[in-house]
PDB file of C-alpha atoms in Angstrom:
ATOM      1  CA  GLN V 522     -36.557 -62.346  23.266  1.00  0.00           C
ATOM      2  CA  VAL V 523     -33.595 -62.306  25.626  1.00  0.00           C
ATOM      3  CA  HIS V 524     -30.242 -62.176  23.871  1.00  0.00           C
ATOM      4  CA  LEU V 525     -26.599 -61.829  24.794  1.00  0.00           C
ATOM      5  CA  VAL V 526     -24.066 -61.322  22.003  1.00  0.00           C
ATOM      6  CA  GLU V 527     -20.347 -61.342  22.725  1.00  0.00           C
ATOM      7  CA  SER V 528     -17.716 -59.725  20.532  1.00  0.00           C
ATOM      8  CA  GLY V 529     -14.071 -58.700  20.617  1.00  0.00           C
ATOM      9  CA  GLY V 530     -12.372 -62.082  20.573  1.00  0.00           C
ATOM     10  CA  GLY V 531      -9.424 -62.899  18.362  1.00  0.00           C
ATOM     11  CA  VAL V 532      -5.763 -63.846  18.310  1.00  0.00           C
ATOM     12  CA  VAL V 533      -3.498 -61.827  20.604  1.00  0.00           C
ATOM     13  CA  GLN V 534       0.142 -62.121  21.617  1.00  0.00           C
ATOM     14  CA  PRO V 535       1.095 -63.036  25.176  1.00  0.00           C
ATOM     15  CA  GLY V 536       1.303 -59.983  27.406  1.00  0.00           C
ATOM     16  CA  ARG V 537      -1.002 -57.910  25.205  1.00  0.00           C
ATOM     17  CA  PRO V 538      -4.481 -56.629  26.207  1.00  0.00           C
ATOM     18  CA  LEU V 539      -7.900 -57.388  24.746  1.00  0.00           C
ATOM     19  CA  ARG V 540     -11.389 -56.118  25.569  1.00  0.00           C
ATOM     20  CA  LEU V 541     -14.511 -58.220  25.191  1.00  0.00           C
ATOM     21  CA  SER V 542     -18.023 -56.818  24.934  1.00  0.00           C
ATOM     22  CA  CYS V 543     -21.419 -58.383  25.510  1.00  0.00           C
ATOM     23  CA  ALA V 544     -24.519 -56.659  24.132  1.00  0.00           C
ATOM     24  CA  ALA V 545     -27.726 -57.455  25.983  1.00  0.00           C
ATOM     25  CA  SER V 546     -31.297 -57.150  24.734  1.00  0.00           C
ATOM     26  CA  GLY V 547     -34.789 -58.283  25.634  1.00  0.00           C
ATOM     27  CA  PHE V 548     -34.584 -57.732  29.390  1.00  0.00           C
ATOM     28  CA  ASP V 549     -34.038 -54.940  31.900  1.00  0.00           C
ATOM     29  CA  PHE V 550     -30.236 -55.050  31.886  1.00  0.00           C
ATOM     30  CA  ASN V 551     -29.746 -52.719  34.858  1.00  0.00           C
ATOM     31  CA  ASN V 552     -31.745 -55.008  37.158  1.00  0.00           C
ATOM     32  CA  PHE V 553     -29.525 -58.072  36.864  1.00  0.00           C
ATOM     33  CA  GLY V 554     -26.014 -59.131  37.750  1.00  0.00           C
ATOM     34  CA  MET V 555     -23.769 -60.398  34.977  1.00  0.00           C
ATOM     35  CA  HIS V 556     -20.900 -62.857  34.674  1.00  0.00           C
ATOM     36  CA  TRP V 557     -18.096 -63.964  32.407  1.00  0.00           C
ATOM     37  CA  VAL V 558     -17.431 -67.707  32.140  1.00  0.00           C
ATOM     38  CA  ARG V 559     -14.764 -69.288  29.969  1.00  0.00           C
ATOM     39  CA  GLN V 560     -14.051 -72.701  28.511  1.00  0.00           C
ATOM     40  CA  ALA V 561     -10.626 -73.752  27.275  1.00  0.00           C
ATOM     41  CA  PRO V 562     -10.607 -76.046  24.221  1.00  0.00           C
ATOM     42  CA  GLY V 563     -11.841 -79.501  25.215  1.00  0.00           C
ATOM     43  CA  LYS V 564     -12.090 -78.514  28.878  1.00  0.00           C
ATOM     44  CA  GLY V 565     -14.772 -77.670  31.417  1.00  0.00           C
ATOM     45  CA  LEU V 566     -16.364 -74.390  32.426  1.00  0.00           C
ATOM     46  CA  GLU V 567     -14.506 -71.835  34.559  1.00  0.00           C
ATOM     47  CA  TRP V 568     -16.197 -68.869  36.222  1.00  0.00           C
ATOM     48  CA  VAL V 569     -14.158 -65.740  35.531  1.00  0.00           C
ATOM     49  CA  ALA V 570     -15.872 -62.691  37.040  1.00  0.00           C
ATOM     50  CA  ALA V 571     -19.144 -61.236  38.296  1.00  0.00           C
ATOM     51  CA  ILE V 572     -20.576 -57.736  38.549  1.00  0.00           C
ATOM     52  CA  SER V 573     -23.675 -56.555  40.391  1.00  0.00           C
ATOM     53  CA  ASN V 574     -26.518 -54.810  38.579  1.00  0.00           C
ATOM     54  CA  ASP V 575     -25.328 -51.395  39.745  1.00  0.00           C
ATOM     55  CA  ALA V 576     -21.612 -52.163  39.157  1.00  0.00           C
ATOM     56  CA  HIS V 577     -20.828 -51.483  42.822  1.00  0.00           C
ATOM     57  CA  ASN V 578     -19.671 -55.056  43.487  1.00  0.00           C
ATOM     58  CA  LYS V 579     -17.195 -57.047  41.424  1.00  0.00           C
ATOM     59  CA  TYR V 580     -15.532 -60.386  42.079  1.00  0.00           C
ATOM     60  CA  TYR V 581     -12.931 -62.366  40.178  1.00  0.00           C
ATOM     61  CA  GLY V 582     -11.658 -65.900  39.888  1.00  0.00           C
ATOM     62  CA  ASP V 583      -8.189 -66.508  41.324  1.00  0.00           C
ATOM     63  CA  SER V 584      -6.652 -67.187  37.902  1.00  0.00           C
ATOM     64  CA  VAL V 585      -7.564 -63.733  36.523  1.00  0.00           C
ATOM     65  CA  LYS V 586      -7.604 -61.488  39.585  1.00  0.00           C
ATOM     66  CA  GLY V 587      -5.371 -58.473  39.101  1.00  0.00           C
ATOM     67  CA  ARG V 588      -5.251 -58.928  35.307  1.00  0.00           C
ATOM     68  CA  PHE V 589      -8.909 -58.814  34.214  1.00  0.00           C
ATOM     69  CA  THR V 590     -11.505 -56.114  34.934  1.00  0.00           C
ATOM     70  CA  ILE V 591     -15.250 -56.560  34.569  1.00  0.00           C
ATOM     71  CA  SER V 592     -17.413 -53.494  33.961  1.00  0.00           C
ATOM     72  CA  ARG V 593     -20.774 -52.526  32.527  1.00  0.00           C
ATOM     73  CA  ASP V 594     -22.511 -49.577  30.906  1.00  0.00           C
ATOM     74  CA  ASN V 595     -26.191 -49.759  31.812  1.00  0.00           C
ATOM     75  CA  SER V 596     -27.007 -46.893  29.431  1.00  0.00           C
ATOM     76  CA  ARG V 597     -25.716 -49.040  26.557  1.00  0.00           C
ATOM     77  CA  ASN V 598     -26.921 -52.440  27.898  1.00  0.00           C
ATOM     78  CA  THR V 599     -23.375 -53.689  27.528  1.00  0.00           C
ATOM     79  CA  LEU V 600     -21.024 -55.780  29.666  1.00  0.00           C
ATOM     80  CA  TYR V 601     -17.252 -55.657  29.247  1.00  0.00           C
ATOM     81  CA  LEU V 602     -14.189 -57.678  30.172  1.00  0.00           C
ATOM     82  CA  GLN V 603     -10.848 -55.902  29.958  1.00  0.00           C
ATOM     83  CA  MET V 604      -8.119 -58.531  29.802  1.00  0.00           C
ATOM     84  CA  ASN V 605      -4.529 -57.432  30.423  1.00  0.00           C
ATOM     85  CA  SER V 606      -1.257 -59.365  30.569  1.00  0.00           C
ATOM     86  CA  LEU V 607      -2.778 -62.229  28.635  1.00  0.00           C
ATOM     87  CA  ARG V 608      -1.234 -65.677  28.909  1.00  0.00           C
ATOM     88  CA  PRO V 609      -1.496 -68.740  26.670  1.00  0.00           C
ATOM     89  CA  GLU V 610      -3.596 -70.410  29.380  1.00  0.00           C
ATOM     90  CA  ASP V 611      -6.228 -67.686  28.912  1.00  0.00           C
ATOM     91  CA  THR V 612      -7.047 -69.228  25.516  1.00  0.00           C
ATOM     92  CA  ALA V 613     -10.740 -70.120  25.676  1.00  0.00           C
ATOM     93  CA  ILE V 614     -14.259 -69.393  24.531  1.00  0.00           C
ATOM     94  CA  TYR V 615     -15.532 -66.542  26.694  1.00  0.00           C
ATOM     95  CA  TYR V 616     -19.251 -66.514  27.477  1.00  0.00           C
ATOM     96  CA  CYS V 617     -21.227 -63.739  29.104  1.00  0.00           C
ATOM     97  CA  ALA V 618     -24.114 -64.896  31.238  1.00  0.00           C
ATOM     98  CA  LYS V 619     -27.023 -63.217  33.006  1.00  0.00           C
ATOM     99  CA  ASP V 620     -27.584 -63.733  36.719  1.00  0.00           C
ATOM    100  CA  LEU V 621     -31.029 -64.658  37.986  1.00  0.00           C
ATOM    101  CA  LEU V 622     -30.759 -61.879  40.554  1.00  0.00           C
ATOM    102  CA  ARG V 623     -29.119 -58.480  40.972  1.00  0.00           C
ATOM    103  CA  PHE V 624     -25.985 -60.146  42.350  1.00  0.00           C
ATOM    104  CA  LEU V 625     -24.738 -63.575  43.456  1.00  0.00           C
ATOM    105  CA  GLY V 626     -27.872 -65.317  42.305  1.00  0.00           C
ATOM    106  CA  PRO V 627     -28.440 -69.077  42.244  1.00  0.00           C
ATOM    107  CA  ALA V 628     -27.935 -69.528  38.502  1.00  0.00           C
ATOM    108  CA  PHE V 629     -26.890 -68.089  35.160  1.00  0.00           C
ATOM    109  CA  ASP V 630     -30.135 -68.246  33.228  1.00  0.00           C
ATOM    110  CA  VAL V 631     -29.148 -66.745  29.866  1.00  0.00           C
ATOM    111  CA  TRP V 632     -25.864 -67.274  28.008  1.00  0.00           C
ATOM    112  CA  GLY V 633     -24.376 -65.747  24.909  1.00  0.00           C
ATOM    113  CA  HIS V 634     -22.926 -67.829  22.097  1.00  0.00           C
ATOM    114  CA  GLY V 635     -19.369 -67.045  23.183  1.00  0.00           C
ATOM    115  CA  THR V 636     -16.334 -65.384  21.624  1.00  0.00           C
ATOM    116  CA  MET V 637     -13.006 -67.156  21.097  1.00  0.00           C
ATOM    117  CA  VAL V 638      -9.781 -65.729  22.479  1.00  0.00           C
ATOM    118  CA  ILE V 639      -6.488 -67.265  21.393  1.00  0.00           C
ATOM    119  CA  VAL V 640      -3.312 -66.124  23.105  1.00  0.00           C
ATOM    120  CA  SER V 641      -0.362 -67.115  20.988  1.00  0.00           C
ATOM    121  CA  SER V 642       2.846 -65.657  19.587  1.00  0.00           C
TER     122      SER V 642
ATOM    123  CA  SER T 802     -11.534 -71.765  46.806  1.00  0.00           C
ATOM    124  CA  SER T 803     -13.642 -74.914  46.703  1.00  0.00           C
ATOM    125  CA  GLU T 804     -13.792 -77.834  44.301  1.00  0.00           C
ATOM    126  CA  LEU T 805     -16.807 -79.663  42.920  1.00  0.00           C
ATOM    127  CA  THR T 806     -16.175 -83.227  41.807  1.00  0.00           C
ATOM    128  CA  GLN T 807     -18.233 -85.161  39.258  1.00  0.00           C
ATOM    129  CA  ASP T 808     -17.852 -88.571  37.645  1.00  0.00           C
ATOM    130  CA  PRO T 809     -16.274 -88.057  34.198  1.00  0.00           C
ATOM    131  CA  ALA T 810     -18.804 -90.139  32.267  1.00  0.00           C
ATOM    132  CA  VAL T 811     -21.969 -92.159  32.653  1.00  0.00           C
ATOM    133  CA  SER T 812     -24.158 -94.030  30.213  1.00  0.00           C
ATOM    134  CA  VAL T 813     -27.872 -94.755  30.281  1.00  0.00           C
ATOM    135  CA  ALA T 814     -30.148 -96.878  28.122  1.00  0.00           C
ATOM    136  CA  LEU T 815     -32.823 -95.038  26.202  1.00  0.00           C
ATOM    137  CA  GLY T 816     -35.839 -94.507  28.447  1.00  0.00           C
ATOM    138  CA  GLN T 817     -34.034 -95.421  31.641  1.00  0.00           C
ATOM    139  CA  THR T 818     -33.019 -93.259  34.594  1.00  0.00           C
ATOM    140  CA  VAL T 819     -29.573 -91.866  35.376  1.00  0.00           C
ATOM    141  CA  ARG T 820     -28.298 -89.891  38.351  1.00  0.00           C
ATOM    142  CA  ILE T 821     -25.299 -87.566  38.137  1.00  0.00           C
ATOM    143  CA  THR T 822     -23.641 -86.471  41.367  1.00  0.00           C
ATOM    144  CA  CYS T 823     -21.564 -83.473  42.378  1.00  0.00           C
ATOM    145  CA  GLN T 824     -19.542 -83.442  45.585  1.00  0.00           C
ATOM    146  CA  GLY T 825     -17.985 -80.515  47.396  1.00  0.00           C
ATOM    147  CA  ASP T 826     -17.775 -78.884  50.801  1.00  0.00           C
ATOM    148  CA  SER T 827     -19.451 -75.686  49.597  1.00  0.00           C
ATOM    149  CA  LEU T 828     -22.625 -77.664  48.872  1.00  0.00           C
ATOM    150  CA  ARG T 829     -23.221 -77.839  52.620  1.00  0.00           C
ATOM    151  CA  SER T 830     -23.809 -74.060  52.506  1.00  0.00           C
ATOM    152  CA  PHE T 831     -24.964 -73.274  48.966  1.00  0.00           C
ATOM    153  CA  TYR T 832     -27.383 -74.928  46.547  1.00  0.00           C
ATOM    154  CA  ALA T 833     -26.187 -76.291  43.236  1.00  0.00           C
ATOM    155  CA  SER T 834     -27.314 -75.416  39.754  1.00  0.00           C
ATOM    156  CA  TRP T 835     -26.884 -77.733  36.773  1.00  0.00           C
ATOM    157  CA  TYR T 836     -25.991 -76.877  33.182  1.00  0.00           C
ATOM    158  CA  GLN T 837     -26.405 -78.967  30.054  1.00  0.00           C
ATOM    159  CA  GLN T 838     -23.939 -78.346  27.237  1.00  0.00           C
ATOM    160  CA  LYS T 839     -24.193 -79.965  23.832  1.00  0.00           C
ATOM    161  CA  PRO T 840     -21.272 -79.903  21.365  1.00  0.00           C
ATOM    162  CA  ARG T 841     -20.494 -76.441  19.975  1.00  0.00           C
ATOM    163  CA  GLN T 842     -23.322 -74.856  21.978  1.00  0.00           C
ATOM    164  CA  ALA T 843     -23.483 -72.598  24.999  1.00  0.00           C
ATOM    165  CA  PRO T 844     -24.536 -74.129  28.323  1.00  0.00           C
ATOM    166  CA  VAL T 845     -28.192 -74.128  29.347  1.00  0.00           C
ATOM    167  CA  VAL T 846     -29.389 -74.194  32.948  1.00  0.00           C
ATOM    168  CA  VAL T 847     -31.632 -77.195  33.628  1.00  0.00           C
ATOM    169  CA  ILE T 848     -31.882 -77.064  37.447  1.00  0.00           C
ATOM    170  CA  TYR T 849     -31.116 -74.280  39.917  1.00  0.00           C
ATOM    171  CA  ALA T 850     -31.450 -73.705  43.669  1.00  0.00           C
ATOM    172  CA  LYS T 851     -31.218 -77.455  44.236  1.00  0.00           C
ATOM    173  CA  ASP T 852     -34.481 -78.507  42.573  1.00  0.00           C
ATOM    174  CA  LYS T 853     -36.044 -75.652  40.586  1.00  0.00           C
ATOM    175  CA  ARG T 854     -36.589 -76.142  36.868  1.00  0.00           C
ATOM    176  CA  PRO T 855     -36.554 -73.134  34.517  1.00  0.00           C
ATOM    177  CA  ALA T 856     -39.443 -72.620  32.139  1.00  0.00           C
ATOM    178  CA  GLY T 857     -39.091 -74.767  29.045  1.00  0.00           C
ATOM    179  CA  ILE T 858     -36.934 -77.428  30.670  1.00  0.00           C
ATOM    180  CA  SER T 859     -38.318 -80.948  30.480  1.00  0.00           C
ATOM    181  CA  ASP T 860     -39.704 -82.448  33.688  1.00  0.00           C
ATOM    182  CA  ARG T 861     -37.400 -85.415  32.998  1.00  0.00           C
ATOM    183  CA  PHE T 862     -34.800 -83.336  34.858  1.00  0.00           C
ATOM    184  CA  SER T 863     -34.902 -83.140  38.638  1.00  0.00           C
ATOM    185  CA  GLY T 864     -32.475 -82.092  41.338  1.00  0.00           C
ATOM    186  CA  SER T 865     -31.790 -82.974  44.941  1.00  0.00           C
ATOM    187  CA  SER T 866     -29.160 -82.435  47.603  1.00  0.00           C
ATOM    188  CA  SER T 867     -27.923 -84.018  50.805  1.00  0.00           C
ATOM    189  CA  GLY T 868     -24.928 -82.975  52.847  1.00  0.00           C
ATOM    190  CA  ASN T 869     -21.997 -82.263  50.535  1.00  0.00           C
ATOM    191  CA  THR T 870     -23.583 -83.925  47.484  1.00  0.00           C
ATOM    192  CA  ALA T 871     -25.956 -82.532  44.867  1.00  0.00           C
ATOM    193  CA  SER T 872     -27.618 -84.780  42.311  1.00  0.00           C
ATOM    194  CA  LEU T 873     -29.212 -84.356  38.907  1.00  0.00           C
ATOM    195  CA  THR T 874     -31.568 -87.121  37.817  1.00  0.00           C
ATOM    196  CA  ILE T 875     -32.755 -87.681  34.268  1.00  0.00           C
ATOM    197  CA  THR T 876     -35.853 -89.891  34.310  1.00  0.00           C
ATOM    198  CA  GLY T 877     -36.703 -91.608  31.034  1.00  0.00           C
ATOM    199  CA  ALA T 878     -33.583 -90.408  29.235  1.00  0.00           C
ATOM    200  CA  GLN T 879     -33.982 -89.421  25.580  1.00  0.00           C
ATOM    201  CA  ALA T 880     -31.422 -89.228  22.809  1.00  0.00           C
ATOM    202  CA  GLU T 881     -31.470 -85.427  23.018  1.00  0.00           C
ATOM    203  CA  ASP T 882     -30.305 -85.610  26.647  1.00  0.00           C
ATOM    204  CA  GLU T 883     -26.873 -86.793  25.511  1.00  0.00           C
ATOM    205  CA  ALA T 884     -24.565 -83.956  26.547  1.00  0.00           C
ATOM    206  CA  ASP T 885     -22.027 -82.735  29.075  1.00  0.00           C
ATOM    207  CA  TYR T 886     -23.469 -81.722  32.426  1.00  0.00           C
ATOM    208  CA  PHE T 887     -21.780 -79.317  34.847  1.00  0.00           C
ATOM    209  CA  CYS T 888     -22.800 -78.502  38.392  1.00  0.00           C
ATOM    210  CA  ASN T 889     -22.130 -75.053  39.817  1.00  0.00           C
ATOM    211  CA  SER T 890     -22.280 -73.392  43.198  1.00  0.00           C
ATOM    212  CA  ARG T 891     -20.827 -70.539  45.142  1.00  0.00           C
ATOM    213  CA  ASP T 892     -17.566 -71.447  46.803  1.00  0.00           C
ATOM    214  CA  SER T 893     -16.814 -71.453  50.523  1.00  0.00           C
ATOM    215  CA  SER T 894     -16.139 -67.700  50.517  1.00  0.00           C
ATOM    216  CA  GLY T 895     -19.626 -67.057  49.183  1.00  0.00           C
ATOM    217  CA  TYR T 896     -18.358 -64.484  46.691  1.00  0.00           C
ATOM    218  CA  HIS T 897     -17.008 -66.721  43.959  1.00  0.00           C
ATOM    219  CA  TYR T 898     -18.537 -69.438  41.851  1.00  0.00           C
ATOM    220  CA  VAL T 899     -17.081 -72.816  40.992  1.00  0.00           C
ATOM    221  CA  PHE T 900     -18.083 -75.312  38.327  1.00  0.00           C
ATOM    222  CA  GLY T 901     -17.877 -79.040  38.687  1.00  0.00           C
ATOM    223  CA  THR T 902     -15.492 -81.096  36.606  1.00  0.00           C
ATOM    224  CA  GLY T 903     -18.306 -82.186  34.294  1.00  0.00           C
ATOM    225  CA  THR T 904     -20.032 -85.466  33.406  1.00  0.00           C
ATOM    226  CA  LYS T 905     -20.475 -86.722  29.866  1.00  0.00           C
ATOM    227  CA  VAL T 906     -23.826 -88.506  29.558  1.00  0.00           C
ATOM    228  CA  THR T 907     -24.187 -91.037  26.754  1.00  0.00           C
ATOM    229  CA  VAL T 908     -27.640 -92.371  25.879  1.00  0.00           C
ATOM    230  CA  LEU T 909     -27.387 -95.904  24.490  1.00  0.00           C
TER     231      LEU T 909
END
C-alpha cells in the first residue's frame, strides 16, 4: 500500500529554521517526482515546491523561494523540506505529495496526512 | 504567476447535479486536476488531465475544459460528496503549480 508520512513539524520562533521529512513506502520512490503543499489554518491549498525523481530539477513557489530548499534521498525513500528564516505567515499544515510522473506531472496522486508548523514567538 | 478562480460555495440537493468551475489564463495551456478535501483530511485527487478519473474514484465525478475554464461535475450528488474542492494546474511559466481558491460544496 502506498504511504507518505510527514514528520518534523512543531512550534518554532520567527527567523529560526526547521526541517520536515516525508517517508515514502509502497512504490518505487526514485521513479516519481515529489511536492510539498501547505495549507494555512482555515485557508486553501498552496503549492510550495517540487523536485524531479532524480533531484536534478527543483522549483519553488514565490512565497518561499530563497528561504526553503526541497531535497530527497532516494536510498532512504525520503523527501525533505529545509525551511529557513521562518515567518508567521509560514504557519500551516505541510503535506508531501507524490507526482504522477517523474516531474511536472498532471496531478498529485498520493498525499501524506500532513505535519503542522507553527511560527510564533 | 497565474491565478485560478473558483466560486466560494455552491449547494446541491441530494441526487442532483452540480458543476464547479475554475477560471484562469493558464488553463488555455495546461489541463486542470481537481482535489476533494473533507474536514481534517488530506486532499484526494478526483479528476486529472482534464477528464481522467483515478482508480477508486466514483464515476459521479467528471471533468471538462473549454478555453480558460475547467469544470468538475458531480452527477447524482451524495452526502459523502460534501467537501471543499480545489482545482490545480501549472501556471503560465509551466514550472510552477497553482491551486484554485476552492469551492465548498454543500449537499442538501
